[in-house]
mmCIF file of C-alpha atoms in Angstrom:
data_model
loop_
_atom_site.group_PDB
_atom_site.id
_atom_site.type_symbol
_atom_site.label_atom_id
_atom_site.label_comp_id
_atom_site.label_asym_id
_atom_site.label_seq_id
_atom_site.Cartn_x
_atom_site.Cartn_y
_atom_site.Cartn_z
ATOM 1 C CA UNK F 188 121.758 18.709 162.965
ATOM 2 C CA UNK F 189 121.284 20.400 159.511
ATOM 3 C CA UNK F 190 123.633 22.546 159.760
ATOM 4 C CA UNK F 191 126.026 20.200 160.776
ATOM 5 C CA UNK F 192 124.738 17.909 157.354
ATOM 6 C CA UNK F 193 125.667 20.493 155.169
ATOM 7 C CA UNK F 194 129.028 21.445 157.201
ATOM 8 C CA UNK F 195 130.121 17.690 156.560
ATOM 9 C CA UNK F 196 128.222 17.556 152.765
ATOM 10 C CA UNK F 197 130.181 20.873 151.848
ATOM 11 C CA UNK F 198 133.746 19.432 152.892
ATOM 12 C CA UNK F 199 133.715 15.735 151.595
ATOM 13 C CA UNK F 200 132.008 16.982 148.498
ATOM 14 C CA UNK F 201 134.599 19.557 147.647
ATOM 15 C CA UNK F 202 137.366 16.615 148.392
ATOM 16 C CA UNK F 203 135.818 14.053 146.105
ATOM 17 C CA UNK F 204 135.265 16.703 143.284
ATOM 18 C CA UNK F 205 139.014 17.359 143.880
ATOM 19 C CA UNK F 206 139.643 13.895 143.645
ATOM 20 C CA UNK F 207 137.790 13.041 141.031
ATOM 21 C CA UNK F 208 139.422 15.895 139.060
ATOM 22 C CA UNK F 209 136.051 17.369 137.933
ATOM 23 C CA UNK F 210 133.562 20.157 139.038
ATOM 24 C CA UNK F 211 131.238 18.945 137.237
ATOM 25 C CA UNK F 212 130.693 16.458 140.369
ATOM 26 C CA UNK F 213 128.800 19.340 142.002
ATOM 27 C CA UNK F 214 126.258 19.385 138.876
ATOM 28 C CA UNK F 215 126.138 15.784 138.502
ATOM 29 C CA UNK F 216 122.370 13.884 139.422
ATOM 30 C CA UNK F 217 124.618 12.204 142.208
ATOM 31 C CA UNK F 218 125.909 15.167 143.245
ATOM 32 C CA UNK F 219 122.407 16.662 143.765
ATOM 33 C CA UNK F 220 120.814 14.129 145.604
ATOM 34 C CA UNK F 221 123.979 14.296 147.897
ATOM 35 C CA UNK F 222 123.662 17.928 148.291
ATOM 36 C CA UNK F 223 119.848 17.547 148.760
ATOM 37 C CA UNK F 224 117.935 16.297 151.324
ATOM 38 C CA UNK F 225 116.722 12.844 150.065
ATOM 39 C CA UNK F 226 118.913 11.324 152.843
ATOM 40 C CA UNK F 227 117.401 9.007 155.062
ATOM 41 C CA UNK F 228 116.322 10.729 158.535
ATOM 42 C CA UNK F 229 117.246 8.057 161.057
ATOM 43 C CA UNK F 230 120.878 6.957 161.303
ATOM 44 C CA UNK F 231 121.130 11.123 160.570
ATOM 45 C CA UNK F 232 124.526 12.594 160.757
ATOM 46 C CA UNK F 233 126.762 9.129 160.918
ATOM 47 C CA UNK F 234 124.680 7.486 157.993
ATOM 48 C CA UNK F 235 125.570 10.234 155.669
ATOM 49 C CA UNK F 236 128.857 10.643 156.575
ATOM 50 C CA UNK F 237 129.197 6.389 155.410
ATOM 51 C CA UNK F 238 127.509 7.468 152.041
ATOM 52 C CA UNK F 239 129.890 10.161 151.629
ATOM 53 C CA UNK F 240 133.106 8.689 153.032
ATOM 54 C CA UNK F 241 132.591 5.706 150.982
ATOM 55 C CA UNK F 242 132.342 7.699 147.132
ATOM 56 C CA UNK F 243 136.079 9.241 148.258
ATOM 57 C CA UNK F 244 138.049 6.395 150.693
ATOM 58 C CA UNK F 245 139.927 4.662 147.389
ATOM 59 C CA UNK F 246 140.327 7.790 145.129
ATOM 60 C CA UNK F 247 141.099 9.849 148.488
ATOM 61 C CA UNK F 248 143.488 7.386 149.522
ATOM 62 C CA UNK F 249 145.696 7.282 146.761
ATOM 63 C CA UNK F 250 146.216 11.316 146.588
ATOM 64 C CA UNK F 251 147.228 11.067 150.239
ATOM 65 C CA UNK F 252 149.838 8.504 149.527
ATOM 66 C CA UNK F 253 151.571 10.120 147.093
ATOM 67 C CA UNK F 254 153.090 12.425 150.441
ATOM 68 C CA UNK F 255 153.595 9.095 152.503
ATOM 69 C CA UNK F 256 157.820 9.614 153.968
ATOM 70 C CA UNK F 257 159.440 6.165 153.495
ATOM 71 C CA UNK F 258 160.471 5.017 156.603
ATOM 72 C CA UNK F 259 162.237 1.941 158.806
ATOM 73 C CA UNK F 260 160.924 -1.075 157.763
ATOM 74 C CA UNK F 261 158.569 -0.388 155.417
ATOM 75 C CA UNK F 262 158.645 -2.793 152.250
ATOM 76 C CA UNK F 263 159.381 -0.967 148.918
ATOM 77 C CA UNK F 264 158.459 -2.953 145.775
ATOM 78 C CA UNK F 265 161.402 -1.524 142.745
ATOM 79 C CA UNK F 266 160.942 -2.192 139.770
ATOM 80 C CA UNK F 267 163.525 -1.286 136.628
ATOM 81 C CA UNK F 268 161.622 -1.759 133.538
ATOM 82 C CA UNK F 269 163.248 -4.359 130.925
ATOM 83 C CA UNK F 270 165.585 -5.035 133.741
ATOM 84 C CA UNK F 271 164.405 -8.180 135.666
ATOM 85 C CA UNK F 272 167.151 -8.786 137.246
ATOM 86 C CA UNK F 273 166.872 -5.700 138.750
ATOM 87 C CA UNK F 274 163.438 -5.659 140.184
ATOM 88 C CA UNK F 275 162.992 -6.550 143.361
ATOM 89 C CA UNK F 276 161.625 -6.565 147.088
ATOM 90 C CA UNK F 277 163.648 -4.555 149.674
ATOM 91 C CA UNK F 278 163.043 -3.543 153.621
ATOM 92 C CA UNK F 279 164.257 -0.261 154.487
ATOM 93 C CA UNK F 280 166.914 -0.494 157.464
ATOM 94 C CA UNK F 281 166.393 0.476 160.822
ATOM 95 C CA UNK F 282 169.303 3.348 159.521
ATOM 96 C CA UNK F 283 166.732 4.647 157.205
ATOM 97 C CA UNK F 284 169.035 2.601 153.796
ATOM 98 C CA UNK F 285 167.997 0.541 151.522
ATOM 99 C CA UNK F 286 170.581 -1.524 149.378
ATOM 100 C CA UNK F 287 170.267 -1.564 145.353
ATOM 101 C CA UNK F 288 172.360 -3.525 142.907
ATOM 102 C CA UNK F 289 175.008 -1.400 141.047
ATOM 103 C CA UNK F 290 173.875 1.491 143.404
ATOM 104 C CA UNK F 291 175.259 -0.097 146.722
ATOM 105 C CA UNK F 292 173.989 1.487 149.951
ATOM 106 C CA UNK F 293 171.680 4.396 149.630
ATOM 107 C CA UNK F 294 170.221 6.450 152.011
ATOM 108 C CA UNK F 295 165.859 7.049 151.696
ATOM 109 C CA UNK F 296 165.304 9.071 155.111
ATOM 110 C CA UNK F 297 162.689 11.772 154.001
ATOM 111 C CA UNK F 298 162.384 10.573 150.490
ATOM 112 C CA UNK F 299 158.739 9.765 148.895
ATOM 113 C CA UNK F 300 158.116 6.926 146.326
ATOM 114 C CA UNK F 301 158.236 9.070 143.599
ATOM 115 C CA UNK F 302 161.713 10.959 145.230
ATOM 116 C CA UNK F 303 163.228 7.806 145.584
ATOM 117 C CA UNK F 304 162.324 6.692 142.150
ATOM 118 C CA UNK F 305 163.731 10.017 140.613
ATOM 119 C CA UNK F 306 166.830 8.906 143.302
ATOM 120 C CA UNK F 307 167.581 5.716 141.650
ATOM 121 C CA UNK F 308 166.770 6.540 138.128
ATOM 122 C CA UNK F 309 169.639 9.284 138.125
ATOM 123 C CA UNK F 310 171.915 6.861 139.548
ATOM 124 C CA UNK F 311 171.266 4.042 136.661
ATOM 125 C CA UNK F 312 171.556 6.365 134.508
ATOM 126 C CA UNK F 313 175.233 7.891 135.472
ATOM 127 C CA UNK F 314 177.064 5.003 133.803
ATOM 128 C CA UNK F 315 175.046 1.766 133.963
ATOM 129 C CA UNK F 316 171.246 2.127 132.321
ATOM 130 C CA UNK F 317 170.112 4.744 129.218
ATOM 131 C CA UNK F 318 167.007 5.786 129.797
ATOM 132 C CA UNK F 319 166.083 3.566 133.138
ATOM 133 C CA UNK F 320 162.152 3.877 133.613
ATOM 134 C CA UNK F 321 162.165 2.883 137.545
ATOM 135 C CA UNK F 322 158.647 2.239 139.429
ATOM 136 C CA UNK F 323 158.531 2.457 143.281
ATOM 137 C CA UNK F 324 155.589 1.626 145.102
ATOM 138 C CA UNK F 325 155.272 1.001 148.800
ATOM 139 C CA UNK F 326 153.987 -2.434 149.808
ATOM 140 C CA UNK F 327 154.393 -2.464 153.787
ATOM 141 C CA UNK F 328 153.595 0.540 155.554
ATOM 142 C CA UNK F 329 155.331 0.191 158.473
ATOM 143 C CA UNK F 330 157.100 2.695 159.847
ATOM 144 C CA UNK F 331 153.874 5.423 159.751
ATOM 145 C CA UNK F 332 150.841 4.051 160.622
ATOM 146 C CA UNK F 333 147.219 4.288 162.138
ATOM 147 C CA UNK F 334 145.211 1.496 164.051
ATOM 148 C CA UNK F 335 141.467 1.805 163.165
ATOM 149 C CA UNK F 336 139.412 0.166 165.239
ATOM 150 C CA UNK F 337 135.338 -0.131 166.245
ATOM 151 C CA UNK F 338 132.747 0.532 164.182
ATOM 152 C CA UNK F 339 134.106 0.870 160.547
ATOM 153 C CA UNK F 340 134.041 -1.007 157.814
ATOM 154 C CA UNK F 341 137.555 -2.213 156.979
ATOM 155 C CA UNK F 342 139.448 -1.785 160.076
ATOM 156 C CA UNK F 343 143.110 -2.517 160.571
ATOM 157 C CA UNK F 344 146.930 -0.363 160.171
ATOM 158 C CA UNK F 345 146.540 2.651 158.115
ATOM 159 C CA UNK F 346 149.316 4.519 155.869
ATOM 160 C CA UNK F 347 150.202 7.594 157.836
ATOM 161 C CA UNK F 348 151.320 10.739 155.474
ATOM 162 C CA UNK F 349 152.316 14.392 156.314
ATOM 163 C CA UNK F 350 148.790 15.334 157.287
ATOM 164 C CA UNK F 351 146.264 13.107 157.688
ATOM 165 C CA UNK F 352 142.788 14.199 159.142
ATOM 166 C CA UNK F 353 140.114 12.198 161.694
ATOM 167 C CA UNK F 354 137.370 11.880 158.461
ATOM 168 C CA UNK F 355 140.561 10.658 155.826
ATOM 169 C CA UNK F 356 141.126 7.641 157.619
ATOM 170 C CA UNK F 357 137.775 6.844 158.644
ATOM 171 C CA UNK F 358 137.465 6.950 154.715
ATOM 172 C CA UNK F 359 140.411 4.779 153.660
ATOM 173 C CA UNK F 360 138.859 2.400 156.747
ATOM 174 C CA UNK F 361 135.298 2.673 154.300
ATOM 175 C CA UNK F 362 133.341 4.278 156.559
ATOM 176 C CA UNK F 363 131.005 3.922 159.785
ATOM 177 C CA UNK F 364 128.779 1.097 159.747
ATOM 178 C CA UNK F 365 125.257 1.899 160.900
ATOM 179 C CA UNK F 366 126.216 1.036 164.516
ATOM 180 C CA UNK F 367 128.361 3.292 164.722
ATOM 181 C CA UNK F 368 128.374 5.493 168.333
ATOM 182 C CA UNK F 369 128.754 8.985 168.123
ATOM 183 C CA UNK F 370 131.929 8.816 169.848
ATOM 184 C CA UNK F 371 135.507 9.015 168.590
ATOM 185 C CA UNK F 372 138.445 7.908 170.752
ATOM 186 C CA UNK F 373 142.167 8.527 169.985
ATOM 187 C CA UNK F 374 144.653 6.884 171.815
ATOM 188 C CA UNK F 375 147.858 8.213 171.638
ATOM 189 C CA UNK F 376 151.232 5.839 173.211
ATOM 190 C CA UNK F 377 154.427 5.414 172.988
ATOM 191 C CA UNK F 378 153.927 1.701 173.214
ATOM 192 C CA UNK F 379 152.043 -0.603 171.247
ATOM 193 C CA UNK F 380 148.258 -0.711 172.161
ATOM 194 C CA UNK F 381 146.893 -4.392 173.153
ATOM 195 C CA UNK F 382 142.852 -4.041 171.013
ATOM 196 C CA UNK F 383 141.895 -5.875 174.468
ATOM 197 C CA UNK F 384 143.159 -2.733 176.504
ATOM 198 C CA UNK F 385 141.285 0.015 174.500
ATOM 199 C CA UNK F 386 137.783 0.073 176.873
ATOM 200 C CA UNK F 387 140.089 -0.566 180.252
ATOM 201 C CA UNK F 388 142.307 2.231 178.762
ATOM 202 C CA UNK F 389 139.130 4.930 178.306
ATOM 203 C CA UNK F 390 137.866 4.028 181.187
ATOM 204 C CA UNK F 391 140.889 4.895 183.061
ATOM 205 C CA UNK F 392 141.603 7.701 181.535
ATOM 206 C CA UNK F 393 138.293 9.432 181.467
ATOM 207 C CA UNK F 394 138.301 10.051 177.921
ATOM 208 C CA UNK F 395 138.227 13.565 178.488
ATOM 209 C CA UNK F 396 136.913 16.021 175.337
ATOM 210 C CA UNK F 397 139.699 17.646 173.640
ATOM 211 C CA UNK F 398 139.434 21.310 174.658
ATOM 212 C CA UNK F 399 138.742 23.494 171.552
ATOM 213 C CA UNK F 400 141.506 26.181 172.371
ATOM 214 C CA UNK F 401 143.912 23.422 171.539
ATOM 215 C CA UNK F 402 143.297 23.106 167.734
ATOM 216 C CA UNK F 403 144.770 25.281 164.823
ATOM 217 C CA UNK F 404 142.470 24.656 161.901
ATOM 218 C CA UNK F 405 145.265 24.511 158.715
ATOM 219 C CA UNK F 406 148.800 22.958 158.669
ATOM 220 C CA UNK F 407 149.776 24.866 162.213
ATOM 221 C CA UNK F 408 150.410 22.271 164.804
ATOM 222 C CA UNK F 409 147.982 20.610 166.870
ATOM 223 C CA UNK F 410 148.342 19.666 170.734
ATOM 224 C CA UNK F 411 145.525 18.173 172.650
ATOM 225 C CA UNK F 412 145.021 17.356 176.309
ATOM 226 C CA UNK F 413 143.503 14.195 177.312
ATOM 227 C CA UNK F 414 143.537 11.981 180.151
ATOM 228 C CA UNK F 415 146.411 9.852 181.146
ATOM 229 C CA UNK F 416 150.015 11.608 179.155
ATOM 230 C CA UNK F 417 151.118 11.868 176.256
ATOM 231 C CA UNK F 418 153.625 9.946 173.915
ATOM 232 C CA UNK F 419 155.779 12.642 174.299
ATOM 233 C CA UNK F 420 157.827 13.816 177.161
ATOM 234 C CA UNK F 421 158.290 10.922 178.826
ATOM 235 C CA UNK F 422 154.438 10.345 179.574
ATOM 236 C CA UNK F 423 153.000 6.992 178.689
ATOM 237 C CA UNK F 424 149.182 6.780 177.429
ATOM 238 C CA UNK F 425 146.667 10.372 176.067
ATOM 239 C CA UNK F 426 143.063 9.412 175.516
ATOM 240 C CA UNK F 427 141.235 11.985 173.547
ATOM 241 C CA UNK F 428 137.700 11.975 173.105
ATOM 242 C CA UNK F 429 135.913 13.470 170.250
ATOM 243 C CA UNK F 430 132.458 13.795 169.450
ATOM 244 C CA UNK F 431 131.013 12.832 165.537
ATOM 245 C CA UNK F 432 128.092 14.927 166.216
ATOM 246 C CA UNK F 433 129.717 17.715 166.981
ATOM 247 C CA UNK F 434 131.573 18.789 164.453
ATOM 248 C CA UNK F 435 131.796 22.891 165.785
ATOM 249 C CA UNK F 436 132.965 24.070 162.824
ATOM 250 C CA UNK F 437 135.067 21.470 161.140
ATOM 251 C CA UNK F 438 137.119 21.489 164.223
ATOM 252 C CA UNK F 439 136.761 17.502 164.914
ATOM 253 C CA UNK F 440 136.837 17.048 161.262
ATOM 254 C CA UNK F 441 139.799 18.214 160.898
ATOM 255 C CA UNK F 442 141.493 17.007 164.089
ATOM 256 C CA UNK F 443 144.768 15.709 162.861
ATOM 257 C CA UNK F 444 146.171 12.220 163.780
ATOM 258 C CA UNK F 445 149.751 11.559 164.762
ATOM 259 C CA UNK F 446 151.557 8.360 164.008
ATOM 260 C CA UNK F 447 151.110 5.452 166.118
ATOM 261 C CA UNK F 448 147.766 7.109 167.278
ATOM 262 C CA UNK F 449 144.723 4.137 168.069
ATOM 263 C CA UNK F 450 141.480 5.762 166.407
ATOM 264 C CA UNK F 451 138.949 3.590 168.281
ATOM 265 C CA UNK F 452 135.363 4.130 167.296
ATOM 266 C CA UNK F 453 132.796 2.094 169.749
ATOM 267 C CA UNK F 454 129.279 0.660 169.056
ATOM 268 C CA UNK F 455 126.500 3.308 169.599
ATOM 269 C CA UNK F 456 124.255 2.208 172.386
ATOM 270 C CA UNK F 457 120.631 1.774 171.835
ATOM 271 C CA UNK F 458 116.466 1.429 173.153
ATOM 272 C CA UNK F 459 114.014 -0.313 171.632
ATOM 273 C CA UNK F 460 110.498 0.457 171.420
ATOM 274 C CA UNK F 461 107.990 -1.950 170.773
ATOM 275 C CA UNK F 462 103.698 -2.752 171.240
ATOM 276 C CA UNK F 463 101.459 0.288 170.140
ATOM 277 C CA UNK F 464 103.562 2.936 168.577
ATOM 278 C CA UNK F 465 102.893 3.950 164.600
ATOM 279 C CA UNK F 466 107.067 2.869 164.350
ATOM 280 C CA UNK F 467 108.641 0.066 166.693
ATOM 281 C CA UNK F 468 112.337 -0.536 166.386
ATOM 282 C CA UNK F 469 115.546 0.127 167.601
ATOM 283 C CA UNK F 470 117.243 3.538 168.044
ATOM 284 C CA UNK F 471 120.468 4.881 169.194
ATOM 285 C CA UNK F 472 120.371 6.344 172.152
ATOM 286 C CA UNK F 473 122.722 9.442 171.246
ATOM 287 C CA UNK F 474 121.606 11.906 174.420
ATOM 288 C CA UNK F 475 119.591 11.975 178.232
ATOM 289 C CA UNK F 476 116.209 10.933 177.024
ATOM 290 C CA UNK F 477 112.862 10.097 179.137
ATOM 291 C CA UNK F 478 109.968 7.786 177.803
ATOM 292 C CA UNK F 479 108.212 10.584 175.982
ATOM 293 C CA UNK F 480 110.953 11.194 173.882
ATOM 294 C CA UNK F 481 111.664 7.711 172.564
ATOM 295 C CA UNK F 482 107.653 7.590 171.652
ATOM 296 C CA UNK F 483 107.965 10.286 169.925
ATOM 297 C CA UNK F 484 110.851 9.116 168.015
ATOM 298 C CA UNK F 485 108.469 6.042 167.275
ATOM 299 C CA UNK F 486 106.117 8.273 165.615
ATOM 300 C CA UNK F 487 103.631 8.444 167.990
ATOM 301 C CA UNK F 488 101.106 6.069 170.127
ATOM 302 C CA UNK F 489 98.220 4.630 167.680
ATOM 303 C CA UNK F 490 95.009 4.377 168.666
ATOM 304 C CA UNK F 491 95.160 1.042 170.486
ATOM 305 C CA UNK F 492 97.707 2.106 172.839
ATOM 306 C CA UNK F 493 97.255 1.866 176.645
ATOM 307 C CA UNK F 494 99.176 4.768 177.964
ATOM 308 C CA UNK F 495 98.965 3.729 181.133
ATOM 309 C CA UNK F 496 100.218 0.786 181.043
ATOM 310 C CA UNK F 497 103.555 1.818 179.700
ATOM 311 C CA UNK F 498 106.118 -0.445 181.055
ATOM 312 C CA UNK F 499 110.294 0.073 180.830
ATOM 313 C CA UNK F 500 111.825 -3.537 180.637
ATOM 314 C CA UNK F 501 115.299 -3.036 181.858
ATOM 315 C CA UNK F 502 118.197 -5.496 182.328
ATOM 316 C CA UNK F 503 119.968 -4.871 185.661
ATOM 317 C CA UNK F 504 122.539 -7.617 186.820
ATOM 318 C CA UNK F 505 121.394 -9.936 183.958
ATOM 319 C CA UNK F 506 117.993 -10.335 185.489
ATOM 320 C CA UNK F 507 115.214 -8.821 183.088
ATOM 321 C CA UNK F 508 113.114 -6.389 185.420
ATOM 322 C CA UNK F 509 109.409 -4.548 184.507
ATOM 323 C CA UNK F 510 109.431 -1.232 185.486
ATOM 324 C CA UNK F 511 105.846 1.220 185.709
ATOM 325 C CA UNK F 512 107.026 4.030 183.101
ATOM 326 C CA UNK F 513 106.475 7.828 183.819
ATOM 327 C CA UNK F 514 106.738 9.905 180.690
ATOM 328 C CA UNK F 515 109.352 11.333 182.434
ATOM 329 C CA UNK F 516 111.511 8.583 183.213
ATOM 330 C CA UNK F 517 114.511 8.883 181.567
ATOM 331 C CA UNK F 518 115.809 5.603 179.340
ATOM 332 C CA UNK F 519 119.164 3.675 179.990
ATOM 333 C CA UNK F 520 121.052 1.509 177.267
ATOM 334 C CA UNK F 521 119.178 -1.584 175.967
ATOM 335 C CA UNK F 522 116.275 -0.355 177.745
ATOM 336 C CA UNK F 523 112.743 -1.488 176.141
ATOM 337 C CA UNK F 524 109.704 0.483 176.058
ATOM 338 C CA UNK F 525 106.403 -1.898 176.064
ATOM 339 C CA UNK F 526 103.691 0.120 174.907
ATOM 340 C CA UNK F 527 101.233 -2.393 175.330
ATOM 341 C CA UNK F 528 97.220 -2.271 173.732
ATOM 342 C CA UNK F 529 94.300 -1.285 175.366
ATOM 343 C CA UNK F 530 91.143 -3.790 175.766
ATOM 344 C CA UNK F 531 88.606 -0.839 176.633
#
């Protein structure tokens, strides 16, 4: 788990000192207490990466942006300064054209904001405008996007761009929330994904881990198997499952998405432990754990407590259900652990 703190802590650190166009980030009293380990314990791996997604997601998203390919249907804002007239709102054609006045018909397929400004600037200046100053900002992304979903804090369509990573768009998304599971799912389709569909959709498919061998760290081209098919090829749905706690080497943190892709992050499931311990509360339950375990994550049984008496309530066809504990029984989702006192 530490080593995977600093793993994630080295990364998103050297992005946001990139972003913020300083080193001096690094030195910074922020940057130390980042870097240290004054992070709260529980909530662990997913709680820091919130902290740290959060400093980046605006600044981050921007940079990535500026490498966004204007495509079909996205809405381009144009705007020709001193030139009102001018200005205006288009939709780029299904042909990959917008239409411009004095310019006519133009053609944008594999241009950038700033290309196409550069684009239209050159041709106002060849005989109609001295010294145009044209601004081009996307206001619709439309034609590359991501679908967040789950646990995050702003979820909705994300701007795709040449390369964008698992952690950058959990970023521009603002981060896990505290639920968060330590599960990632992508769904990859050719078709539009209904949100209702998403849980019928892993369940289907299994949700099966993306194998390792698969992924070239870098620019090199990523495939992945997963249950179901892929988009491509004729094959209709992929599921890939990828674990936030398990970040072997960077590999998941660097998985890249493709367009269209469904990142769906669910709820983490938890226990609760309540009575005699030194810390009731609720806690994720993030692996196979028995009723030992989950006391010791409570911080112990105080004085008071009747060990014998331990009792696991557990919800089983909506009926509520006490079940004599064994410090070896293992603990199922919503499960809760009644340490109750002792009289004697």
């Amino acid at each position: 788990m530490r080593k995977l703190i600093i793993l994630m802590s080295a990364l998103l650190l050297q992005k946001a000192a990139v972003v913020l166009g300083t080193e001096a980030f690094f030195l910074s009293s922020q940057g130390k207490r980042l870097l240290g380990l004054g992070y709260p314990r529980r909530g662990g791996v997913l709680f820091f990466f919130l902290l740290i997604s959060l400093l980046i997601s605006s600044a981050s998203l921007a940079i990535e942006l500026r490498d966004y390919t204007i495509g079909p249907q996205d809405v381009l804002k144009i705007e020709v300064w001193d030139n009102p007239d001018l200005s205006r709102e288009v939709t780029v054609s299904l042909k990959n054209t917008i239409s411009f006045p004095l310019i006519g018909e133009m053609n944008v397929e594999g241009c950038t904001a700033e290309d196409l400004q550069q684009k239209i600037r050159s041709r106002l200046a060849d005989g109609y405008l001295v010294n145009p100053q044209v601004t081009v900002t996307v206001k619709e992304y439309n034609s590359k996007k991501v679908y967040v979903l789950g646990e995050v804090n702003k979820p909705g369509y994300y701007p795709f761009s040449k390369v964008t990573t698992m952690v950058e768009i959990i970023s521009m998304a603002g981060g896990l929330t505290p639920d968060a599971g330590q599960e990632a799912y992508i769904i990859r389709s050719a078709e539009k994904i209904d949100p209702k569909e998403i849980k019928q959709l892993i369940q289907k498919g299994g949700g099966r881990d993306l194998p390792s061998e698969t992924v070239i760290n870098g620019s090199a081209t990523q495939t992945a198997s997963g249950s179901g098919s892929g988009a491509s090829g004729g094959l209709k749905n992929q599921v890939i499952t990828l674990n936030l706690n398990d970040f072997n080497q960077g590999i998941n943190l660097h998985f890249e998405l493709q367009n269209n892709d469904t990142l769906y992050i669910p709820k983490a499931k938890f226990f609760y432990v309540v009575g005699e311990v030194k810390s009731p509360g609720r806690f994720k339950l993030e692996k196979e754990i028995n009723v030992l375990q989950t006391i010791s994550m409570a911080g112990g049984l105080t004085p008071k407590a009747n060990e014998r008496k331990i009792k696991i309530i557990r919800t089983i066809n909506g009926q509520e259900h006490e079940i004599k504990a064994k410090m070896t029984d293992p603990v199922m989702p919503d499960d809760i652990i009644k340490v109750p006192e002792s009289f004697f």
